[in-house]
Amino acid sequence: TITQQYVKNYFLTQDRTVSRKLKEFIISIKIDQQESKNTILANYLNTIYYGRGAYGIETAAKAYFGVDASKLTVAQGALLASVIRGPAFYDPDLGATQKARATARVNYVLDGMVTEGWLSPAERAKATFPKTLLRAKAAKAGVVGYITREVRNELTAKLRLSVTDIDRGGLRIVTTIDKQAQAAAVKAVNDKLPSAAEAPNLHVGLAAIRPGDGAIIAMYGGKDYSKVQLNDATQARMQGGSTFKAFGLLAAGQKDISTKTLFDGHSPQYFPQFADSSSNDRFTARGGVKNFGSGSGEQFGKIDLRKATAHSVNTVFAQLNIKLADGGTQASALRNAAILAGLPKSTPGLSTNMSNILGTASPHVIDMANAYATIAAQGTKATPYLISKVTSADGSIDYKVKKDLTPAFDKKVTADVTDAMTHVVTEGTGTGAQSLGRPAAGKTGTTTNTHAVWFDGFTPQLSAAVGIYLGNKDPTQNGTDPVTFKNGRLISSGVTPVDIWTAFMKGALKGQKVLSFPPRAGLGDSSLPPPPTTVPPTTTAPTPTVPPPTGPPTPVPPTTVTPPPPSTPTPTAPPGPTPRL
């Protein structure tokens, strides 16, 4: 009843317990006995929440229409009567769905007033849906706006709080965001991302997670939430590109495939398992795979998985995926490893197609940061979280996070994968990260046609992912154009994302100990063929010196040389291209 609603809001807490409900019932009976219905209704209207931060009819009238409650029209009053039922469902400024609900509800209220005789049909005909003021927006929402939105989402998902519960106020929320790390994220993007004059419409997402814990300590979802509400760290999706090769290494470790295993790195190569008959591209249809680079792609000879990781050699990882599938066409080992590391099963494109090792799936930036955090944590997967504690002024809420940790990979597997990924920094595509000045591992990623560029990496204390794509005036077309500078030059995954990641990690880890990664375990090394034996050079014993004869020399008969019969010369194949190591 209205009386019970008034009692709950004015006298009691919002907790859903039997004892609170009993108190509400008893107080309601007393109120009914002591006050008239009109007084109870007036008190109710002066205490109820209407949305937009407004409690009471007077503040609601100003929030929605900019007038005093005494100046409300019938239609305006009908809308406020409607939003009482659920501001998040009926505030027309929240979206087309809410406006449609509000319109139907206002019509219901006005028609009911005619039925009850409180409004004439002529007055009803003049009452049209009222125009509302725009919801007040933070003038400088900035980067923090994206974090605030994620906090609200987590309050709804984990604490089951409604929008009304959150807007009512009285909550004290402690997040996992580290002030130093967050400042470093903003500075790194501002300093290292090309300016709008150099490269218009670039979008960058950055997320950083504490390994073995799941705490999100920094997030960059965009420049200004008040202007763009899409969070590039948690909502935007980009193909992962070569960052998925790390999952191939994890799957290999699970099968005791040594990271010292040698593969042929020349480019291009053709694999029946990669053939796509539905493709209009002849190269793809025939199962062609080439390394990054112009023409035939970068050339390599026989190299192991560590060097292939360092230089992101596609032809080697294609062979690895075939090996993981035991020669079949279902690459389930990599998909399972990616999910086990922390990628959601629902990630678009995360299938068992053989090309999945080249990053055909489209994850969120935060998902990649979390998956790499599993490697950094020596195989322990954590569920990311942003809220560590919530209390309410009335004491009805006292929440503390319960960390969700799961053993995912053997420590020996992650030790070997980490070792391989350090080669990306020490000698490969991510050498710019060496300036961090502490042990680091990671992987660059460039998608087909450079629709996105990445660098995801970690130290023992922190995992972070950086993804960049090109925005579009039509948000549905975001990420469909190559990431380029204004002059058309492609942005390299080994430069801009690496620079942002390195600058961020420097700031975030400032003052923390320099820790080392665990040593390489050497899984599968014992199964490798022995290295070729080197035969030592043969030493010929010296011939003793014979003193020359003292007499005249003995004449030697001339030697007759018989010429060989003429033969047909054997044709020699023209020399092929020399692979570059």
XYZ file of C-alpha atoms in Angstrom:
581
model
C 0.000 0.000 0.000
C 0.973 3.680 -0.218
C 1.220 3.720 3.580
C 3.672 0.814 3.605
C 5.784 2.424 0.888
C 5.865 5.668 2.853
C 6.873 3.839 6.056
C 9.612 1.882 4.300
C 11.145 4.997 2.752
C 10.791 7.351 5.695
C 11.140 5.178 8.783
C 12.998 2.003 7.776
C 15.935 0.691 5.730
C 15.694 -0.861 2.266
C 16.898 -4.329 3.264
C 14.647 -7.238 2.301
C 14.193 -9.157 5.540
C 11.254 -10.628 7.449
C 11.982 -8.445 10.495
C 11.944 -5.253 8.400
C 8.670 -6.306 6.756
C 7.091 -6.966 10.170
C 8.163 -3.537 11.451
C 6.765 -1.951 8.298
C 3.411 -3.652 8.837
C 3.123 -2.577 12.491
C 4.140 1.041 11.849
C 1.746 1.222 8.888
C -1.178 0.242 11.094
C -0.250 2.958 13.607
C 0.125 5.579 10.872
C -3.266 4.620 9.387
C -4.875 5.092 12.763
C -3.265 8.482 13.421
C -3.214 10.275 10.044
C -5.695 10.860 7.200
C -5.234 9.340 3.743
C -4.511 12.785 2.279
C -1.763 13.441 4.829
C -0.203 10.018 4.217
C -0.311 10.599 0.460
C 1.263 14.060 0.807
C 4.022 12.655 3.027
C 4.592 9.832 0.546
C 4.895 12.230 -2.404
C 7.300 14.386 -0.429
C 9.665 11.482 0.401
C 9.504 9.090 -2.569
C 12.362 8.890 -5.105
C 11.525 10.091 -8.633
C 14.867 9.500 -10.318
C 17.370 12.138 -11.462
C 18.575 12.427 -7.869
C 15.216 13.933 -6.859
C 13.428 13.063 -3.616
C 9.995 14.606 -3.094
C 7.538 16.164 -5.529
C 9.057 19.653 -5.403
C 12.585 18.623 -6.407
C 11.155 16.195 -8.977
C 9.090 18.952 -10.616
C 12.241 21.051 -10.989
C 14.389 18.140 -12.169
C 11.966 17.065 -14.904
C 10.256 20.331 -15.877
C 12.058 23.229 -14.208
C 8.933 24.426 -12.356
C 7.543 24.405 -8.812
C 5.223 21.536 -7.933
C 2.345 24.036 -7.711
C 2.834 24.917 -11.403
C 2.695 21.346 -12.751
C 0.227 20.653 -15.552
C -2.003 17.588 -15.476
C 0.181 15.827 -18.056
C 3.363 16.678 -16.147
C 1.808 15.373 -12.934
C 0.816 12.179 -14.754
C 4.420 11.610 -15.842
C 5.740 12.091 -12.305
C 3.061 9.689 -11.071
C 4.368 7.224 -13.667
C 8.082 7.456 -12.844
C 7.386 6.683 -9.188
C 6.824 3.091 -10.309
C 10.418 2.871 -11.539
C 12.489 5.883 -12.649
C 14.910 3.708 -14.601
C 11.995 2.281 -16.584
C 9.963 5.430 -17.245
C 12.335 8.400 -17.511
C 11.889 9.358 -21.208
C 15.381 10.821 -21.410
C 16.967 7.415 -20.807
C 16.110 6.115 -24.252
C 13.417 5.182 -26.765
C 12.300 2.145 -24.750
C 11.793 4.184 -21.585
C 9.958 6.896 -23.519
C 7.578 4.341 -25.017
C 6.862 2.917 -21.564
C 6.353 6.416 -20.131
C 3.956 7.384 -22.933
C 1.837 4.296 -22.362
C 1.829 4.850 -18.599
C 0.891 8.541 -18.845
C -1.991 7.654 -21.152
C -3.103 5.027 -18.655
C -3.052 7.562 -15.811
C -4.911 10.258 -17.755
C -7.541 7.831 -19.054
C -8.019 6.560 -15.509
C -8.603 10.112 -14.306
C -11.385 10.499 -16.884
C -12.932 7.212 -15.752
C -12.873 8.364 -12.133
C -14.371 11.730 -13.039
C -11.290 13.700 -12.022
C -10.650 14.921 -15.576
C -13.129 15.836 -18.316
C -12.850 14.292 -21.813
C -12.142 17.783 -23.217
C -9.306 18.335 -20.739
C -8.004 14.854 -21.520
C -7.913 15.659 -25.222
C -5.675 18.670 -24.559
C -3.269 16.712 -22.328
C -0.390 15.492 -24.501
C 2.825 13.846 -23.441
C 4.900 16.546 -21.686
C 8.329 17.694 -22.794
C 11.002 17.111 -20.154
C 14.318 18.748 -19.436
C 17.418 16.817 -20.398
C 18.978 14.912 -17.544
C 21.771 16.854 -15.892
C 25.154 15.551 -17.042
C 28.522 15.964 -15.403
C 30.253 18.842 -17.124
C 33.614 17.089 -16.970
C 32.889 13.362 -16.847
C 36.186 12.662 -18.605
C 37.981 9.360 -18.150
C 36.479 8.869 -14.675
C 33.010 8.653 -16.205
C 33.852 5.271 -17.712
C 34.977 3.935 -14.360
C 31.848 5.292 -12.659
C 29.681 3.524 -15.232
C 31.513 0.231 -14.629
C 31.079 0.653 -10.869
C 27.323 1.075 -11.333
C 27.224 -2.014 -13.548
C 29.043 -4.055 -10.920
C 26.735 -2.809 -8.140
C 23.794 -4.007 -10.204
C 25.346 -7.349 -11.202
C 26.973 -8.391 -7.913
C 24.960 -6.639 -5.207
C 21.647 -6.805 -7.085
C 21.065 -3.088 -6.467
C 18.589 -1.310 -8.701
C 19.245 2.030 -10.349
C 16.924 3.549 -7.745
C 18.891 1.942 -4.908
C 22.130 3.387 -6.283
C 20.742 6.856 -6.974
C 19.144 7.041 -3.553
C 22.606 7.707 -2.135
C 24.145 6.779 1.200
C 26.553 4.246 -0.324
C 30.266 4.310 0.439
C 32.091 2.456 -2.335
C 35.768 1.496 -2.290
C 37.130 0.552 -5.716
C 40.306 -1.249 -6.739
C 41.528 1.652 -8.885
C 45.032 2.710 -7.847
C 45.475 6.491 -8.039
C 49.092 6.300 -9.235
C 48.336 3.659 -11.857
C 45.228 5.453 -13.137
C 47.140 8.713 -13.502
C 49.850 6.806 -15.386
C 47.256 5.345 -17.771
C 45.821 8.753 -18.649
C 49.278 10.288 -19.058
C 50.538 7.410 -21.215
C 47.631 7.743 -23.642
C 47.869 11.537 -23.751
C 51.632 11.440 -24.350
C 52.007 8.467 -26.706
C 48.820 8.275 -28.776
C 49.171 10.234 -32.031
C 47.265 13.519 -31.922
C 43.979 14.044 -33.757
C 45.877 16.161 -36.275
C 48.237 13.238 -36.997
C 45.702 10.402 -36.874
C 42.018 11.380 -36.503
C 39.417 9.191 -34.762
C 41.792 6.809 -33.013
C 40.249 4.904 -30.112
C 42.367 3.288 -27.417
C 41.386 0.991 -24.587
C 43.682 0.139 -21.679
C 43.048 -2.176 -18.757
C 45.431 -3.329 -16.024
C 44.833 -6.233 -13.636
C 46.761 -7.531 -10.641
C 47.767 -11.171 -11.384
C 46.515 -13.821 -8.996
C 43.978 -11.364 -7.561
C 41.711 -9.958 -10.290
C 41.733 -6.356 -9.034
C 41.392 -3.814 -11.854
C 43.890 -1.141 -10.870
C 43.610 1.097 -13.951
C 41.228 1.592 -16.844
C 41.164 3.918 -19.827
C 37.853 3.576 -21.667
C 37.910 6.840 -23.579
C 38.668 10.527 -23.321
C 35.276 11.839 -22.150
C 32.287 9.734 -21.101
C 29.924 12.705 -21.364
C 30.580 12.758 -25.135
C 31.062 9.070 -25.987
C 29.467 6.395 -23.794
C 31.211 3.376 -25.387
C 33.956 2.059 -23.086
C 36.924 1.054 -25.274
C 38.346 -1.120 -22.489
C 35.225 -3.123 -21.605
C 32.727 -2.745 -24.472
C 34.605 -2.240 -27.747
C 35.662 -5.430 -29.516
C 38.719 -5.842 -31.722
C 40.167 -8.880 -33.441
C 43.019 -10.118 -31.277
C 45.501 -10.749 -34.080
C 48.836 -12.251 -33.051
C 48.157 -11.737 -29.327
C 46.379 -15.136 -29.597
C 49.682 -16.881 -30.278
C 50.205 -16.855 -26.503
C 47.230 -19.228 -26.197
C 48.866 -21.485 -28.775
C 51.938 -21.622 -26.554
C 49.767 -22.489 -23.546
C 48.100 -25.303 -25.470
C 51.515 -26.548 -26.620
C 52.802 -26.594 -23.048
C 49.778 -28.625 -21.974
C 50.822 -31.259 -24.534
C 54.514 -31.178 -23.548
C 55.531 -29.569 -26.839
C 58.848 -27.890 -26.167
C 59.303 -24.221 -26.979
C 62.631 -25.325 -28.496
C 60.814 -27.355 -31.154
C 61.977 -26.362 -34.647
C 59.595 -25.392 -37.454
C 60.047 -24.177 -41.015
C 59.583 -20.387 -41.048
C 59.654 -19.644 -44.774
C 56.750 -17.710 -46.325
C 54.291 -18.271 -47.859
C 53.275 -21.849 -47.113
C 50.127 -23.780 -47.982
C 48.284 -26.032 -45.556
C 45.194 -28.115 -46.463
C 43.920 -27.615 -42.903
C 43.779 -23.841 -43.513
C 42.006 -24.059 -46.895
C 38.753 -22.089 -47.058
C 36.744 -23.007 -50.144
C 34.175 -20.310 -49.388
C 36.760 -17.515 -49.660
C 36.895 -15.355 -52.771
C 40.614 -14.879 -52.183
C 42.517 -17.567 -54.097
C 45.424 -17.526 -51.641
C 43.131 -18.112 -48.653
C 41.035 -20.662 -50.514
C 44.158 -22.748 -51.112
C 45.147 -22.614 -47.442
C 47.884 -20.049 -47.878
C 49.562 -18.505 -44.839
C 52.211 -15.799 -45.059
C 54.309 -13.927 -42.570
C 53.960 -10.234 -41.897
C 55.659 -7.995 -44.425
C 55.342 -6.927 -48.023
C 55.402 -9.380 -50.901
C 55.830 -12.960 -49.742
C 56.318 -11.866 -46.153
C 59.304 -12.020 -43.839
C 61.497 -15.076 -44.413
C 62.894 -17.420 -41.760
C 64.640 -20.783 -41.840
C 64.351 -23.496 -39.189
C 63.484 -21.665 -35.963
C 62.078 -22.669 -32.608
C 58.887 -21.411 -30.968
C 60.747 -18.844 -28.891
C 62.121 -17.086 -31.942
C 58.803 -17.537 -33.758
C 57.069 -15.811 -30.840
C 59.606 -13.000 -30.793
C 59.095 -12.266 -34.492
C 55.424 -13.335 -34.695
C 56.014 -15.881 -37.474
C 52.589 -16.862 -38.827
C 53.735 -19.898 -40.815
C 55.309 -21.449 -37.720
C 52.200 -20.949 -35.584
C 50.020 -22.358 -38.358
C 52.121 -25.533 -38.171
C 51.858 -25.498 -34.377
C 48.058 -25.381 -34.540
C 48.057 -28.308 -36.958
C 50.313 -30.203 -34.558
C 47.984 -29.359 -31.650
C 45.054 -30.695 -33.680
C 47.007 -33.893 -34.470
C 46.717 -33.080 -38.159
C 42.956 -32.506 -38.026
C 40.924 -29.407 -38.847
C 39.421 -28.619 -35.418
C 41.661 -26.310 -33.364
C 39.922 -26.981 -30.062
C 43.176 -27.037 -28.061
C 43.805 -23.327 -28.593
C 40.168 -22.381 -27.966
C 40.141 -24.350 -24.716
C 43.420 -22.761 -23.603
C 42.079 -19.255 -24.304
C 38.927 -19.929 -22.280
C 40.922 -21.534 -19.486
C 43.128 -18.431 -19.365
C 40.108 -16.167 -18.928
C 38.470 -15.292 -22.264
C 34.663 -15.627 -22.111
C 33.249 -18.538 -24.108
C 30.920 -16.042 -25.787
C 33.794 -14.052 -27.338
C 32.781 -13.476 -30.991
C 34.862 -15.539 -33.392
C 36.302 -17.777 -30.658
C 35.726 -20.996 -32.571
C 37.758 -24.069 -33.474
C 38.734 -22.892 -36.957
C 42.427 -23.478 -37.662
C 43.054 -19.747 -38.123
C 42.114 -19.037 -34.510
C 45.810 -19.064 -33.571
C 46.244 -15.991 -35.797
C 43.650 -14.071 -33.749
C 40.359 -14.225 -35.652
C 38.326 -13.801 -32.420
C 37.319 -10.344 -31.150
C 37.775 -9.962 -27.379
C 37.501 -6.945 -25.112
C 40.716 -5.276 -23.974
C 39.979 -6.178 -20.356
C 39.529 -9.846 -21.315
C 43.024 -9.954 -22.825
C 44.524 -8.211 -19.800
C 42.933 -10.833 -17.573
C 43.973 -13.792 -19.734
C 47.596 -12.617 -19.738
C 47.331 -12.053 -15.970
C 46.697 -15.797 -15.670
C 50.100 -16.447 -17.272
C 51.751 -13.845 -15.027
C 50.166 -15.488 -11.968
C 51.819 -18.804 -12.899
C 48.567 -20.396 -13.977
C 46.051 -19.002 -11.470
C 42.998 -17.461 -13.146
C 41.069 -14.703 -11.355
C 37.702 -13.111 -12.061
C 38.246 -9.348 -12.560
C 36.559 -7.006 -10.100
C 36.352 -3.242 -9.618
C 34.617 -2.953 -6.226
C 36.350 -4.183 -3.097
C 33.928 -2.875 -0.467
C 30.466 -1.248 -0.166
C 28.685 -0.022 2.946
C 25.497 1.995 3.369
C 24.744 4.800 5.779
C 21.860 2.892 7.325
C 23.908 -0.277 7.793
C 21.762 -2.412 5.514
C 24.677 -3.090 3.126
C 28.074 -4.377 4.203
C 29.751 -5.975 1.181
C 33.315 -7.224 0.834
C 34.569 -8.849 -2.325
C 35.208 -12.569 -2.336
C 38.005 -13.162 -4.803
C 37.307 -15.863 -7.364
C 40.592 -17.710 -7.997
C 40.929 -20.919 -10.020
C 43.998 -23.062 -10.841
C 44.103 -23.098 -14.649
C 47.578 -24.152 -15.845
C 50.547 -25.995 -14.402
C 53.346 -23.643 -13.301
C 55.781 -25.391 -15.649
C 53.519 -24.555 -18.608
C 53.310 -20.858 -17.761
C 57.050 -20.697 -16.978
C 57.902 -21.852 -20.510
C 55.257 -19.619 -22.099
C 56.524 -16.628 -20.120
C 60.088 -17.371 -21.197
C 59.038 -17.447 -24.867
C 57.132 -14.175 -24.477
C 60.123 -12.413 -22.956
C 61.864 -12.866 -26.319
C 59.271 -10.481 -27.833
C 60.736 -7.755 -25.619
C 64.404 -8.733 -25.717
C 64.775 -9.372 -29.454
C 61.458 -9.241 -31.269
C 58.535 -7.027 -32.238
C 58.191 -5.393 -28.800
C 61.736 -4.261 -28.075
C 60.458 -0.784 -27.228
C 59.330 -2.237 -23.892
C 62.957 -2.770 -22.865
C 62.984 0.806 -21.597
C 60.726 -0.339 -18.754
C 63.946 -1.454 -17.068
C 62.562 -4.623 -15.502
C 61.704 -8.154 -16.724
C 58.671 -8.049 -19.006
C 56.857 -10.440 -21.331
C 54.212 -9.740 -23.930
C 52.931 -10.043 -27.452
C 52.215 -7.560 -30.202
C 49.176 -8.041 -32.392
C 48.176 -6.709 -35.793
C 44.943 -7.912 -37.377
C 44.211 -8.588 -41.023
C 44.244 -5.301 -42.943
C 45.434 -3.602 -39.711
C 41.911 -3.039 -38.397
C 43.368 -3.114 -34.877
C 46.802 -3.028 -33.253
C 47.660 -4.393 -29.803
C 50.303 -4.886 -27.208
C 49.451 -7.075 -24.235
C 52.077 -7.820 -21.636
C 52.952 -8.336 -18.009
C 55.508 -8.238 -15.249
C 55.217 -10.509 -12.191
C 53.141 -7.814 -10.426
C 50.923 -6.420 -13.178
C 49.237 -7.371 -16.463
C 48.015 -4.751 -18.938
C 46.513 -4.739 -22.418
C 46.383 -1.893 -24.937
C 44.180 -2.070 -28.029
C 43.754 0.609 -30.707
C 41.183 0.846 -33.500
C 39.806 3.521 -35.811
C 36.457 5.052 -34.889
C 33.720 5.987 -37.330
C 30.839 8.455 -37.406
C 28.609 5.378 -37.567
C 29.403 3.444 -34.342
C 28.335 0.170 -35.968
C 31.252 0.572 -38.372
C 33.908 1.119 -35.709
C 37.018 -0.944 -36.258
C 36.340 -1.693 -39.928
C 38.980 0.651 -41.351
C 42.767 0.291 -41.132
C 44.498 2.055 -38.263
C 46.508 4.717 -40.077
C 48.024 8.118 -39.741
C 46.410 10.967 -41.667
C 48.967 10.500 -44.452
C 47.871 6.873 -44.899
C 50.863 5.251 -43.186
C 49.858 2.265 -41.068
C 50.271 2.451 -37.304
C 52.514 -0.394 -36.110
C 51.620 -2.655 -33.207
C 55.311 -2.659 -32.288
C 55.367 1.111 -31.834
C 52.284 2.973 -30.575
C 50.684 0.236 -28.407
C 54.110 -0.744 -27.050
C 54.928 2.883 -26.256
C 51.626 3.403 -24.409
C 52.011 0.112 -22.499
C 55.599 0.866 -21.502
C 54.862 4.425 -20.376
C 51.894 3.196 -18.345
C 53.832 0.377 -16.680
C 56.677 2.741 -15.774
C 54.276 5.010 -13.920
C 52.151 2.253 -12.398
C 55.123 0.257 -11.071
C 57.178 3.221 -9.897
C 58.539 2.492 -6.438
C 57.790 -1.242 -6.597
C 60.412 -3.969 -6.385
C 61.942 -5.331 -9.575
C 60.944 -9.000 -9.644
C 62.101 -11.783 -11.932
C 60.044 -14.407 -13.736
C 60.403 -18.082 -12.781
C 63.059 -19.931 -14.793
C 62.119 -21.881 -17.909
C 61.018 -25.414 -16.972
C 61.910 -27.078 -20.276
C 58.744 -29.088 -20.836
C 59.164 -31.513 -23.729
C 62.866 -30.800 -24.160
C 63.718 -34.453 -23.493
C 61.618 -35.498 -26.507
C 63.533 -33.332 -28.952
C 65.910 -35.038 -31.381
C 69.528 -34.826 -30.239
C 71.569 -32.067 -31.834
C 73.786 -33.212 -34.720
C 77.147 -34.489 -33.533
C 80.198 -32.585 -34.702
C 83.025 -34.784 -36.049
C 86.433 -33.478 -34.875
C 88.893 -32.687 -37.691
C 91.376 -35.484 -38.557
C 95.059 -34.720 -37.852
C 97.571 -36.245 -40.299
C 100.846 -37.448 -38.852
C 103.907 -35.631 -40.229
C 105.903 -37.429 -42.947
C 109.562 -37.998 -41.988
C 112.022 -35.977 -44.014
C 114.275 -38.092 -46.328
C 117.654 -36.587 -47.163
C 118.122 -35.959 -50.891
C 120.177 -38.513 -52.834
C 123.796 -37.664 -53.526
C 123.955 -39.225 -57.009
C 122.503 -37.949 -60.252
C 118.709 -37.963 -60.498
C 116.968 -41.001 -61.956
C 115.096 -40.061 -65.109
C 111.275 -40.400 -64.828
C 109.328 -41.580 -67.875
C 106.684 -39.140 -69.091
C 103.078 -39.764 -67.884
C 100.484 -40.274 -70.582
C 97.114 -38.651 -69.763
C 94.088 -40.212 -71.430
C 91.293 -37.659 -71.885
C 87.886 -38.803 -70.546
C 85.103 -39.543 -73.024
C 82.800 -36.610 -73.723
C 79.735 -36.457 -71.438
C 76.447 -34.595 -71.428
C 76.523 -31.821 -68.821
C 73.905 -32.112 -66.013
C 71.545 -29.078 -65.928
C 71.729 -27.035 -62.683
C 68.520 -25.598 -61.124
C 68.530 -21.838 -60.798
C 69.233 -20.726 -57.235
C 66.101 -20.116 -55.094
C 65.547 -17.286 -52.635
C 67.777 -17.388 -49.616
C 65.702 -17.407 -46.398
C 66.567 -14.555 -44.067
C 67.160 -15.681 -40.484
